[in-house]
Short mmCIF file of C-alpha atoms in Angstrom, two decimals:
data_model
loop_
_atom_site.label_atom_id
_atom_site.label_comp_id
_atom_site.label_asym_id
_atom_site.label_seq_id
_atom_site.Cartn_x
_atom_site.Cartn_y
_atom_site.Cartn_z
CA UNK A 1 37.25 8.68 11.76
CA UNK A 2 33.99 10.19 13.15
CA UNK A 3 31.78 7.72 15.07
CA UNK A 4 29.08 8.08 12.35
CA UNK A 5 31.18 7.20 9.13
CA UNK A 6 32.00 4.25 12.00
CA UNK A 7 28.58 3.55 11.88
CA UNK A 8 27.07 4.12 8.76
CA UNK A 9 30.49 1.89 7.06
CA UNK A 10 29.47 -0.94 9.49
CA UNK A 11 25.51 -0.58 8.65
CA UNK A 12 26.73 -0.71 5.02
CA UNK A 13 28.73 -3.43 5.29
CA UNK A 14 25.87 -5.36 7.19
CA UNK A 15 23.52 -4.76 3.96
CA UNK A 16 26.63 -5.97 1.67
CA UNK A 17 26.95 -9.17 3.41
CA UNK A 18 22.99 -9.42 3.73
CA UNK A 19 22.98 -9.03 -0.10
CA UNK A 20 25.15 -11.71 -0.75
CA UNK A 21 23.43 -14.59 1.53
CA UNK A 22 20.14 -13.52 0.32
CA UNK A 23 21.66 -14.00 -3.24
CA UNK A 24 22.95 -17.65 -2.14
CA UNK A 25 19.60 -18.52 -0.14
CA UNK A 26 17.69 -18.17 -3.59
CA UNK A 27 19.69 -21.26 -4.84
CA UNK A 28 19.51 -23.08 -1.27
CA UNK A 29 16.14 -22.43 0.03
CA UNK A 30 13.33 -25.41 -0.87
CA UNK A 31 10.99 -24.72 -4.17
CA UNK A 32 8.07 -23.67 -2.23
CA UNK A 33 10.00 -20.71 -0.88
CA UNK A 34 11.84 -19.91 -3.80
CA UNK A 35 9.87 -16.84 -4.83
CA UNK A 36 10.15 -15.23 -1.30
CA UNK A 37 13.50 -16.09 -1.27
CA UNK A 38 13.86 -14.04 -4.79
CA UNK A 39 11.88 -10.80 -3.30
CA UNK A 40 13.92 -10.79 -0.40
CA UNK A 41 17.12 -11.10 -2.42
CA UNK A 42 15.93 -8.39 -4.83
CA UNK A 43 15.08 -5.90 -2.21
CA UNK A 44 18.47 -6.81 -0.12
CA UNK A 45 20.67 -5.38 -3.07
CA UNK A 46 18.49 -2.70 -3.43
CA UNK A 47 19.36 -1.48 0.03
CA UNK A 48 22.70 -2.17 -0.45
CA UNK A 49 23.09 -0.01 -3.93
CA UNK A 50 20.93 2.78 -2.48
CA UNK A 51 22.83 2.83 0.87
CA UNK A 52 26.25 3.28 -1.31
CA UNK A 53 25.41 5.99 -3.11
CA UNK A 54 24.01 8.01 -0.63
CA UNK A 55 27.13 7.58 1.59
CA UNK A 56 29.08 8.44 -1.93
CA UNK A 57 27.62 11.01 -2.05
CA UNK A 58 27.87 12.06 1.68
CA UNK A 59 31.62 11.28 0.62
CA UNK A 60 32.57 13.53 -2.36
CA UNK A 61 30.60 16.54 -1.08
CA UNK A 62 32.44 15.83 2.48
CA UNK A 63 29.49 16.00 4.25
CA UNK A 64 28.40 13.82 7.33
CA UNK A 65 26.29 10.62 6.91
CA UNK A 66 23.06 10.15 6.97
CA UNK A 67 21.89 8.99 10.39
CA UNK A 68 19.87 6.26 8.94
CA UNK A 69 20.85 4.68 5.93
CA UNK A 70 17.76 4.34 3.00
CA UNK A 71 16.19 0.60 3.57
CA UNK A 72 13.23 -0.40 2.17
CA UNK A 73 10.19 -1.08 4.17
CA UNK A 74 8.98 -4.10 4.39
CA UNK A 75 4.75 -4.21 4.44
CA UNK A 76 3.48 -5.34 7.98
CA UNK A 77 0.51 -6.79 6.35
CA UNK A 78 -0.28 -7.66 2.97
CA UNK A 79 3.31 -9.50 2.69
CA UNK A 80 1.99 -11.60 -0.42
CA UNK A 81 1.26 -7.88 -2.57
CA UNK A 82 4.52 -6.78 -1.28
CA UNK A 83 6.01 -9.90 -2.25
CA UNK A 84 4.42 -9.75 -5.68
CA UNK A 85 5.02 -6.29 -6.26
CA UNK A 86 8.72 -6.66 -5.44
CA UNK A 87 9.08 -9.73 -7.85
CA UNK A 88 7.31 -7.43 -10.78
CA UNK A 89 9.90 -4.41 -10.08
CA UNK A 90 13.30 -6.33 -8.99
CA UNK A 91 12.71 -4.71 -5.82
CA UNK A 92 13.40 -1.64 -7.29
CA UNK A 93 16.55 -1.77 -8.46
CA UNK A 94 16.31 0.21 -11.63
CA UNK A 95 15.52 3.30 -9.71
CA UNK A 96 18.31 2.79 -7.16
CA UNK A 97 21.09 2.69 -10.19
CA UNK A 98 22.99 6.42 -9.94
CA UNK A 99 22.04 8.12 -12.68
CA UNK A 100 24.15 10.48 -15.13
CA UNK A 101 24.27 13.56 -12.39
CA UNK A 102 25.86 11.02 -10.04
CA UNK A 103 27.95 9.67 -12.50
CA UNK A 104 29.22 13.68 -13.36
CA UNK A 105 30.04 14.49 -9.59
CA UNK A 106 32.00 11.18 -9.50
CA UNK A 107 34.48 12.08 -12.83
CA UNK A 108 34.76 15.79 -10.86
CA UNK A 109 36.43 14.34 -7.91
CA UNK A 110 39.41 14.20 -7.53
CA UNK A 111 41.44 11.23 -9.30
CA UNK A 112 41.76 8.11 -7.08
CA UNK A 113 42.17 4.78 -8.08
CA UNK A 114 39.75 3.63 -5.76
CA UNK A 115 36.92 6.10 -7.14
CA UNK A 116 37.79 4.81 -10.61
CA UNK A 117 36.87 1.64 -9.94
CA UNK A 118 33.81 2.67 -8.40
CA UNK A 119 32.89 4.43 -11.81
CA UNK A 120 33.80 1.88 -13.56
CA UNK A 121 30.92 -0.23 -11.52
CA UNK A 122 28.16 3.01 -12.33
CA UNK A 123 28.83 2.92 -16.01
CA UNK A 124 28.25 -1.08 -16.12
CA UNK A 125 24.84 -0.28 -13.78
CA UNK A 126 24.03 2.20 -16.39
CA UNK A 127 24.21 -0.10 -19.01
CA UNK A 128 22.54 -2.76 -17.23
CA UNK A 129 19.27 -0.06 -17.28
CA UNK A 130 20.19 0.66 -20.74
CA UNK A 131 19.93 -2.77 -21.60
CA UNK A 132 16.45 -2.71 -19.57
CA UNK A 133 14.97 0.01 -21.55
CA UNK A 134 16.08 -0.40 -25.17
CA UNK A 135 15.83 -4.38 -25.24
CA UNK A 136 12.12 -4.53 -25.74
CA UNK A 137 12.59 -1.81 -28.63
CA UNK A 138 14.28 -4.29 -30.77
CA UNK A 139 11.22 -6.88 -31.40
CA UNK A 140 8.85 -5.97 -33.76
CA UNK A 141 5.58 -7.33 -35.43
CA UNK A 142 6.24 -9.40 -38.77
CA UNK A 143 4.29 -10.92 -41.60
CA UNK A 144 5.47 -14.50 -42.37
CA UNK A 145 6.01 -15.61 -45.89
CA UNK A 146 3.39 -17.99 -46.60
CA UNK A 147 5.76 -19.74 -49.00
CA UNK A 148 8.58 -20.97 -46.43
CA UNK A 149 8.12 -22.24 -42.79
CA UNK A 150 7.23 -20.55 -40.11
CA UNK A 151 11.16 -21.06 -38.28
CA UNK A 152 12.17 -19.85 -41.68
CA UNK A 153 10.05 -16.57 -41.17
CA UNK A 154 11.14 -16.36 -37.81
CA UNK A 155 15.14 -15.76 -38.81
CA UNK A 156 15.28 -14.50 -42.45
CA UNK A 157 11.89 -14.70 -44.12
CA UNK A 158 9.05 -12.69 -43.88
CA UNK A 159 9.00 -8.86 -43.75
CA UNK A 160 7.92 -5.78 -41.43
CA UNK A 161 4.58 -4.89 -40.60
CA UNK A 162 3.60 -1.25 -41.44
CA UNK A 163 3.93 0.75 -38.58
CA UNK A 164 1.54 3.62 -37.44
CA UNK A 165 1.44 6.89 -39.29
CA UNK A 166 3.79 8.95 -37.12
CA UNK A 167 6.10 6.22 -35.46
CA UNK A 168 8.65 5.18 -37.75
CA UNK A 169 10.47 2.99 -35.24
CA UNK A 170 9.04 -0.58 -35.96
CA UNK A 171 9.88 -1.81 -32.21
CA UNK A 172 7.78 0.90 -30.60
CA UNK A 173 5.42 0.12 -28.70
CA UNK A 174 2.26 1.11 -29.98
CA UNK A 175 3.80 -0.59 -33.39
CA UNK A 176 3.64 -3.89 -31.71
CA UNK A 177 0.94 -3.83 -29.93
CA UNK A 178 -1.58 -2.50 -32.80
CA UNK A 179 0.46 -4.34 -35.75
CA UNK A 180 -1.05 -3.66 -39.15
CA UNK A 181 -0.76 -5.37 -42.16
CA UNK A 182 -1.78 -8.90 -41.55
CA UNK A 183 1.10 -9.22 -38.55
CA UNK A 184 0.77 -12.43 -36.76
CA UNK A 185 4.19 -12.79 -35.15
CA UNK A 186 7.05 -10.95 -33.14
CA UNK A 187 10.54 -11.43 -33.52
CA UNK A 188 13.63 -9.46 -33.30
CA UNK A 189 14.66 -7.46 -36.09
CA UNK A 190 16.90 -8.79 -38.90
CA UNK A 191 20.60 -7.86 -38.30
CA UNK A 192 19.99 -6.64 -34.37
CA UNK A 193 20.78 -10.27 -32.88
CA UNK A 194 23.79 -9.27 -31.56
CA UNK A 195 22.85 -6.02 -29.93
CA UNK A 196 19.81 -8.62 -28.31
CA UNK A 197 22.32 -10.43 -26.87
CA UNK A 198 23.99 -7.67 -25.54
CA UNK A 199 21.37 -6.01 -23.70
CA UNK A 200 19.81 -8.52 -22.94
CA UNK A 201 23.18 -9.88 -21.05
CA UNK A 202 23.34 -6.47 -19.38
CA UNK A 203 19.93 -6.11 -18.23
CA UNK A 204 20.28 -9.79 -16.54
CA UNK A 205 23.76 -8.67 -14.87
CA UNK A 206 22.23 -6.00 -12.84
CA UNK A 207 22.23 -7.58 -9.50
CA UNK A 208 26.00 -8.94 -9.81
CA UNK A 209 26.69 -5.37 -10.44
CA UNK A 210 24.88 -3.96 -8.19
CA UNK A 211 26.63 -6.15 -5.41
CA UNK A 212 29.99 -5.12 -7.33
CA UNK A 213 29.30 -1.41 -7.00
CA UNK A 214 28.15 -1.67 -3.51
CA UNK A 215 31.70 -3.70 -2.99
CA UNK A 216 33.54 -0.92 -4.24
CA UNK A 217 31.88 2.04 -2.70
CA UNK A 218 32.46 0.22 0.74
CA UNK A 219 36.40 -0.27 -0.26
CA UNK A 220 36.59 3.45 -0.98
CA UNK A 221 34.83 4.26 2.49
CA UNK A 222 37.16 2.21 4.30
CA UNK A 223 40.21 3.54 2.68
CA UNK A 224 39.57 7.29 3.32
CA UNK A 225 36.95 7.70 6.17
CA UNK A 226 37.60 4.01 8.32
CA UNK A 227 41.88 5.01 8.33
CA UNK A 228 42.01 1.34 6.20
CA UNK A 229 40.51 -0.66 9.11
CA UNK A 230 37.23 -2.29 8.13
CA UNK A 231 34.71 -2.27 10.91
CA UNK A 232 32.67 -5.05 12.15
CA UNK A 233 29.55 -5.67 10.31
CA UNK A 234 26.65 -2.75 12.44
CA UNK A 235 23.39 -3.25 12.64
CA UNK A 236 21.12 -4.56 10.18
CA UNK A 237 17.86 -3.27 8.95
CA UNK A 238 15.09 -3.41 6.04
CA UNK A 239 14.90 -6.72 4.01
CA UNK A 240 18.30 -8.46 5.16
CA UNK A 241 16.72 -9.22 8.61
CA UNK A 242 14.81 -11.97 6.77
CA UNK A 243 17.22 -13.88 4.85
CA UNK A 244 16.64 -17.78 6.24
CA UNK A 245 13.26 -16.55 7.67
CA UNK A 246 11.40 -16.55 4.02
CA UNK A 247 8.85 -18.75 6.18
CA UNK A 248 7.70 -16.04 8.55
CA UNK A 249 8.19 -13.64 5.72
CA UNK A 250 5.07 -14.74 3.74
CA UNK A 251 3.63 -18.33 5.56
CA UNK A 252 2.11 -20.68 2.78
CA UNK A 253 -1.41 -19.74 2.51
CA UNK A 254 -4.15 -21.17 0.88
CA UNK A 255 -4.72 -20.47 -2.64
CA UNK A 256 -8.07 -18.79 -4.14
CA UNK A 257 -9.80 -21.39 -6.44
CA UNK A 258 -9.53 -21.22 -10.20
CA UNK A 259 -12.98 -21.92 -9.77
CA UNK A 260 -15.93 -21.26 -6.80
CA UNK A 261 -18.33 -23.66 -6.19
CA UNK A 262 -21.41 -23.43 -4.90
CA UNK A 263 -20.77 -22.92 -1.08
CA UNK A 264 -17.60 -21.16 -1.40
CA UNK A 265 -19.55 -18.27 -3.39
CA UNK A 266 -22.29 -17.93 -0.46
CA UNK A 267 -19.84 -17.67 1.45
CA UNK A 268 -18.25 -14.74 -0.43
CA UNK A 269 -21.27 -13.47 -0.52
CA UNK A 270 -22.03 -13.10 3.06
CA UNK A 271 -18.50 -11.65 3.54
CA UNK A 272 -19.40 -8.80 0.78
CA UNK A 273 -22.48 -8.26 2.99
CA UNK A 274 -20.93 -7.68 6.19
CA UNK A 275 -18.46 -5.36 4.07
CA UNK A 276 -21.10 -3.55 3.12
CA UNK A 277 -23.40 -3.13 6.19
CA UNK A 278 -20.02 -1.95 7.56
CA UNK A 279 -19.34 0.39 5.29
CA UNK A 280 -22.36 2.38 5.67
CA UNK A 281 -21.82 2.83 9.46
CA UNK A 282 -19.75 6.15 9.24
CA UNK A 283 -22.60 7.44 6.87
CA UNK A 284 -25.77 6.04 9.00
CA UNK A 285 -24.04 8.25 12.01
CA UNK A 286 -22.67 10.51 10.53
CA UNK A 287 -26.44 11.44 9.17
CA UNK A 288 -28.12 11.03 12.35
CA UNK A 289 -25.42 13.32 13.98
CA UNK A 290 -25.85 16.23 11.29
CA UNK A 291 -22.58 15.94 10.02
CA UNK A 292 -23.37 15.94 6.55
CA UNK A 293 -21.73 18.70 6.23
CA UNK A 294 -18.44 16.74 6.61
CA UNK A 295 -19.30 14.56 3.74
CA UNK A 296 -15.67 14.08 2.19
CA UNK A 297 -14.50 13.18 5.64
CA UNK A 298 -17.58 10.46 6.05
CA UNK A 299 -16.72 8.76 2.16
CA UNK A 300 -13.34 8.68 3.09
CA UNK A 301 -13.70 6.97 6.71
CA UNK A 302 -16.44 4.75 4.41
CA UNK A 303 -14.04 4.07 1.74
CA UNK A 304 -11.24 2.80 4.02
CA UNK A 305 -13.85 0.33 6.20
CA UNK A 306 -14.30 -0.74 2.47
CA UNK A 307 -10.86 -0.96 1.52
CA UNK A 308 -9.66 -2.83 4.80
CA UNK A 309 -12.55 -5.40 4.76
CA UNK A 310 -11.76 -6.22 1.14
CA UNK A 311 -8.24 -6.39 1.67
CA UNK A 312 -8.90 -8.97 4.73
CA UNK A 313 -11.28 -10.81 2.32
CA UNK A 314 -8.74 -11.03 0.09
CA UNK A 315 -6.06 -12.14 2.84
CA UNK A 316 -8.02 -14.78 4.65
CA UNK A 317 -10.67 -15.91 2.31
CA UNK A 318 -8.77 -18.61 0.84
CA UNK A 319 -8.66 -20.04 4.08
CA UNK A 320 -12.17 -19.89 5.22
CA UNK A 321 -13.56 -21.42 1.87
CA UNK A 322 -11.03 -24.34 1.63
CA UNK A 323 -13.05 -26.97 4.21
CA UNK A 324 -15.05 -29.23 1.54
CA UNK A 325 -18.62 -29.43 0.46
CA UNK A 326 -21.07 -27.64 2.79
CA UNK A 327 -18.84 -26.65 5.41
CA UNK A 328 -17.43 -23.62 3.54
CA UNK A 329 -21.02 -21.95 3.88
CA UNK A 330 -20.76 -22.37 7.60
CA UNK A 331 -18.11 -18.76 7.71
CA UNK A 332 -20.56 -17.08 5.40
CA UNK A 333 -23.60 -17.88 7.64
CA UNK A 334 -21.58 -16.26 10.59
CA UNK A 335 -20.80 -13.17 8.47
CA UNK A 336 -24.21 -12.91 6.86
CA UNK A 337 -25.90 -13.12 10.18
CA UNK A 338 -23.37 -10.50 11.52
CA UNK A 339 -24.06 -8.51 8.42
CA UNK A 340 -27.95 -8.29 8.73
CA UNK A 341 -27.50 -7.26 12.86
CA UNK A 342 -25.35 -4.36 12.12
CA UNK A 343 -27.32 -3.49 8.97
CA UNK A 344 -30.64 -3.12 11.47
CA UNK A 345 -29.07 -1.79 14.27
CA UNK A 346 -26.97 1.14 13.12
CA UNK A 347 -30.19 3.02 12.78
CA UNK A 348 -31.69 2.90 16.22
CA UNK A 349 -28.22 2.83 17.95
CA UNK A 350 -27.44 6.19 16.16
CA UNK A 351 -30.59 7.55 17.01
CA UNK A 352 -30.54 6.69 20.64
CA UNK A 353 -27.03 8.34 20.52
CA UNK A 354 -27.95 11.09 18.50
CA UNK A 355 -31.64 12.06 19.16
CA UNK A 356 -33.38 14.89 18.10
CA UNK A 357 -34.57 17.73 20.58
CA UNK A 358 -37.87 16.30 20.45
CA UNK A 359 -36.92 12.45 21.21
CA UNK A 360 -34.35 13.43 23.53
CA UNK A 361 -37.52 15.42 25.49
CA UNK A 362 -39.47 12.34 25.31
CA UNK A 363 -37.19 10.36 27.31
CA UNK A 364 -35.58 12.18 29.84
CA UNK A 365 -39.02 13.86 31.00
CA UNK A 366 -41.98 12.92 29.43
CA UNK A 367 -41.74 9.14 29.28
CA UNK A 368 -40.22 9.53 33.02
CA UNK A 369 -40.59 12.05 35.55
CA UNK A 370 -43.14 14.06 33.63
CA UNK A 371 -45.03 11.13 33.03
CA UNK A 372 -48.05 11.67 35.17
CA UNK A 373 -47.56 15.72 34.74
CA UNK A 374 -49.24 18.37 32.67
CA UNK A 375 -46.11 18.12 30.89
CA UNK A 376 -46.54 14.76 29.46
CA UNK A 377 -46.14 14.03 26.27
CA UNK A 378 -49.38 14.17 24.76
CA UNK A 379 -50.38 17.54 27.31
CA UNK A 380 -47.85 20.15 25.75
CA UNK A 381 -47.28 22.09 22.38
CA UNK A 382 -43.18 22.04 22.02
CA UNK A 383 -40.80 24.33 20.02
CA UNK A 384 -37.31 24.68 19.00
CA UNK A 385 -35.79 28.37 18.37
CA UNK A 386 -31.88 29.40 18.43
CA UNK A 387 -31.27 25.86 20.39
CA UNK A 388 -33.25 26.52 23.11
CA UNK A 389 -36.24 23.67 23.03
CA UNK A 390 -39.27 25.74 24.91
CA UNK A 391 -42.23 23.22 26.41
CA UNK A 392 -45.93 24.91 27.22
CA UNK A 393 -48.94 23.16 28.98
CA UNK A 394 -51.99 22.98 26.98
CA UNK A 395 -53.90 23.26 30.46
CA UNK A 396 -51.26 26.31 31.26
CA UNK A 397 -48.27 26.50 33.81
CA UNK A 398 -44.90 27.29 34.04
CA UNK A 399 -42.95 27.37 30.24
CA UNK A 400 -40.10 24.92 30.47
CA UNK A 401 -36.77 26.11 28.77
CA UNK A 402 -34.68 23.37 27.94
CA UNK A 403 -31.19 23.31 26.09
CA UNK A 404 -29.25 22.57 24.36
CA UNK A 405 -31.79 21.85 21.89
CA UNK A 406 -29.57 20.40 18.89
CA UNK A 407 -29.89 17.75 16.43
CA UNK A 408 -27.60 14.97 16.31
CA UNK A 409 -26.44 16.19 19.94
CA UNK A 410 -25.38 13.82 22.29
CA UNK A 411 -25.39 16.43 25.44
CA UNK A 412 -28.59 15.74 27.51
CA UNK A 413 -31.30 18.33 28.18
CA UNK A 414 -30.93 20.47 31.31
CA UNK A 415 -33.12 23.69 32.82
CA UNK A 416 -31.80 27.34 31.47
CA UNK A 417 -33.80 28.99 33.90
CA UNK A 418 -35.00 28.76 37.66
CA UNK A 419 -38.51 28.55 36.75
CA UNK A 420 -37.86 25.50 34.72
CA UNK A 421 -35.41 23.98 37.65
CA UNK A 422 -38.21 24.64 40.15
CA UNK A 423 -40.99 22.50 38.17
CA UNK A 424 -38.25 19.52 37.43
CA UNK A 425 -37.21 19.92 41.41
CA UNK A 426 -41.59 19.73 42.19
CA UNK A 427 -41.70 16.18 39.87
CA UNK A 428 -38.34 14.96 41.18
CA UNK A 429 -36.54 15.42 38.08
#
């Protein structure tokens, strides 16, 4: 056996054992943590079926392992939408079941008892994502019969709502969710109770199956690339890593209010503000520094200043509203008085940073060295032409040439000529 079947059979076996106590914690950790708990179960056996069948198929095309096996990533911030998100999808699951391709290079390989049983374990996975399509399919919208009860309705009575010209199939979608006819109820359809129950039993099965397939990839692994020996469990990565931590997973927060009072909204408020005024700082300089030109890049650096301070707003807001009565206005005070600096000082910081020809002029020489000169700033006639910035006395003298003359440069004005570095040298420039 090659060190990295070694490996990648240990890492596996890791993520199978992983699985399983994230499975168990769900039913052991407090209430409070149960949902965490749930998401880090749910991703755990997703690891653990994707992991199997990429080193099945690694396996029947007797090629070498991947060097890493495929783990989810858990979000470094944001862990409450990742949490949610994994919750809505089952961690993903569905997508990680081997589909009918898989299923075809497994029947072409050679016939091993082993590999049967690890068919046997794809087929029920395919059924479980069978049952998760098709279940939904088999409600439909109904019309009660006025005469009986509603229960009554629900079982035997009552009849089908029309369904939409062009979709005969009373469970499809559109059917139930623009019913016609009068509909005011959903049930399953008469006579389909027991296929319900069937897919509906499948669909809920996935993750035992998904353990059992995972089980039986490993037992093939071990008997024909691990000589029969099962390695130690390897290392462990992706969601496993925080079964028993759900705590540091996702920390309880505070909750947003169903409703915002007074205070709590000011405070909002002056958050959005300092959003805002933050937003516009990659546009303020990007103006001043003509580089309009690079407008898409600008909106998109403006865009993710927006995107990150709503997302942090949406993070730690909770907790800067909950104090009670007028002490939630104190954070938006802070932010609103934070907000109105930046919004009046992005202006004349980008200008000092990125002056014109003309301004930049001003104050290295005119409102300086020059100040007492006939090249003050009220003594000359000034011109730009092909970035060279060209200063005459009204009283006459020496022509200054001074460059680079470039708006929104940030390089400072220096002589291009001797002349012009002799009258700067006379006034101590």
């Amino acid at each position: 056996m090659s060190s990295r079947w070694h490996r990648a059979i240990a890492e596996l076996s890791a993520q199978g054992d992983a699985a399983r106590a994230a499975a168990q914690r769900v039913q052991d950790v407090p209430s409070g943590q149960r949902t965490t708990a749930a998401a880090i179960s749910n991703v755990a056996e997703t690891d653990y079926l994707r992991s199997a069948s990429a080193l099945l198929r690694a396996h029947l095309t007797d090629r070498r392992p991947p060097r890493r096996l495929p783990v989810a990533r858990v979000w470094p911030f944001l862990r409450d939408v990742w949490k949610d998100q994994v919750l809505d999808r089952r961690g993903g699951v569905w997508r990680a079941i081997p589909r009918n391709a898989a299923l075809v290079q497994m029947r072409s390989a050679p016939s091993d008892p082993l590999l049967a049983a690890v068919i046997d374990q794809a087929e029920a996975l395919q059924a479980s994502l069978r049952g998760e399509r098709q279940v939904n399919r088999l409600y439909e919208s109904y019309i009660p019969d006025r005469t009986g009860s509603p229960d009554a309705s629900l079982l035997v009575g009552g009849r089908t709502a029309p369904t939409l010209p062009g979709f005969p199939d009373p469970g499809h979608p559109l059917n139930r969710a623009f019913p016609r006819g009068g509909a005011t109820g959903t049930r399953i359809q008469p006579g389909r109770e027991a296929e319900f129950n069937q897919l509906s039993s499948d669909r809920s099965a996935v993750h035992a199956r998904a353990l059992a397939f995972g089980d039986a990839v490993l037992a093939l692994l071990v008997a024909h690339r691990a000589d029969g020996v099962a390695p130690e469990s390897g290392r462990l990565r992706g969601a496993g890593r925080w079964v028993g931590r759900e705590q540091q997973l996702v920390p309880d927060r505070a909750k947003w209010p169903a409703k915002l009072n007074g205070y709590q909204g000011a405070t909002l408020a002056g958050l959005g503000w300092l959003v805002l005024a933050c937003t516009g700082l990659p546009l303020t300089f990007g103006q001043r520094a003509d580089l309009l030109s690079h407008y898409t890049l600008l909106f998109l650096a403006a865009g993710l200043i927006a995107c990150t301070g709503t997302a942090l707003i949406y993070r730690h807001g909770p907790k800067l509203i909950t104090p009670p009565g007028p002490q939630a206005l104190f954070p938006g005070i802070a932010a609103a008085v934070i907000a109105f600096t930046v919004w009046q000082s992005q202006g004349p910081v980008a200008d000092y940073y990125f002056a014109g020809p003309y301004d930049r002029y001003d104050r290295q020489y005119a409102n300086g060295c020059l100040a007492a000169s006939p090249y003050r700033h009220d003594a000359v006639q000034a011109m730009v032409d092909d970035g060279v910035l060209t200063v005459t006395p009204v009283t006459g003298g020496t022509t200054l040439r001074l460059g680079p003359a470039e708006d929104g440069s940030t390089h400072p004005l220096r002589p291009l000529d001797r002349a012009t570095r002799a009258v700067l040298d006379k006034y101590g420039c």
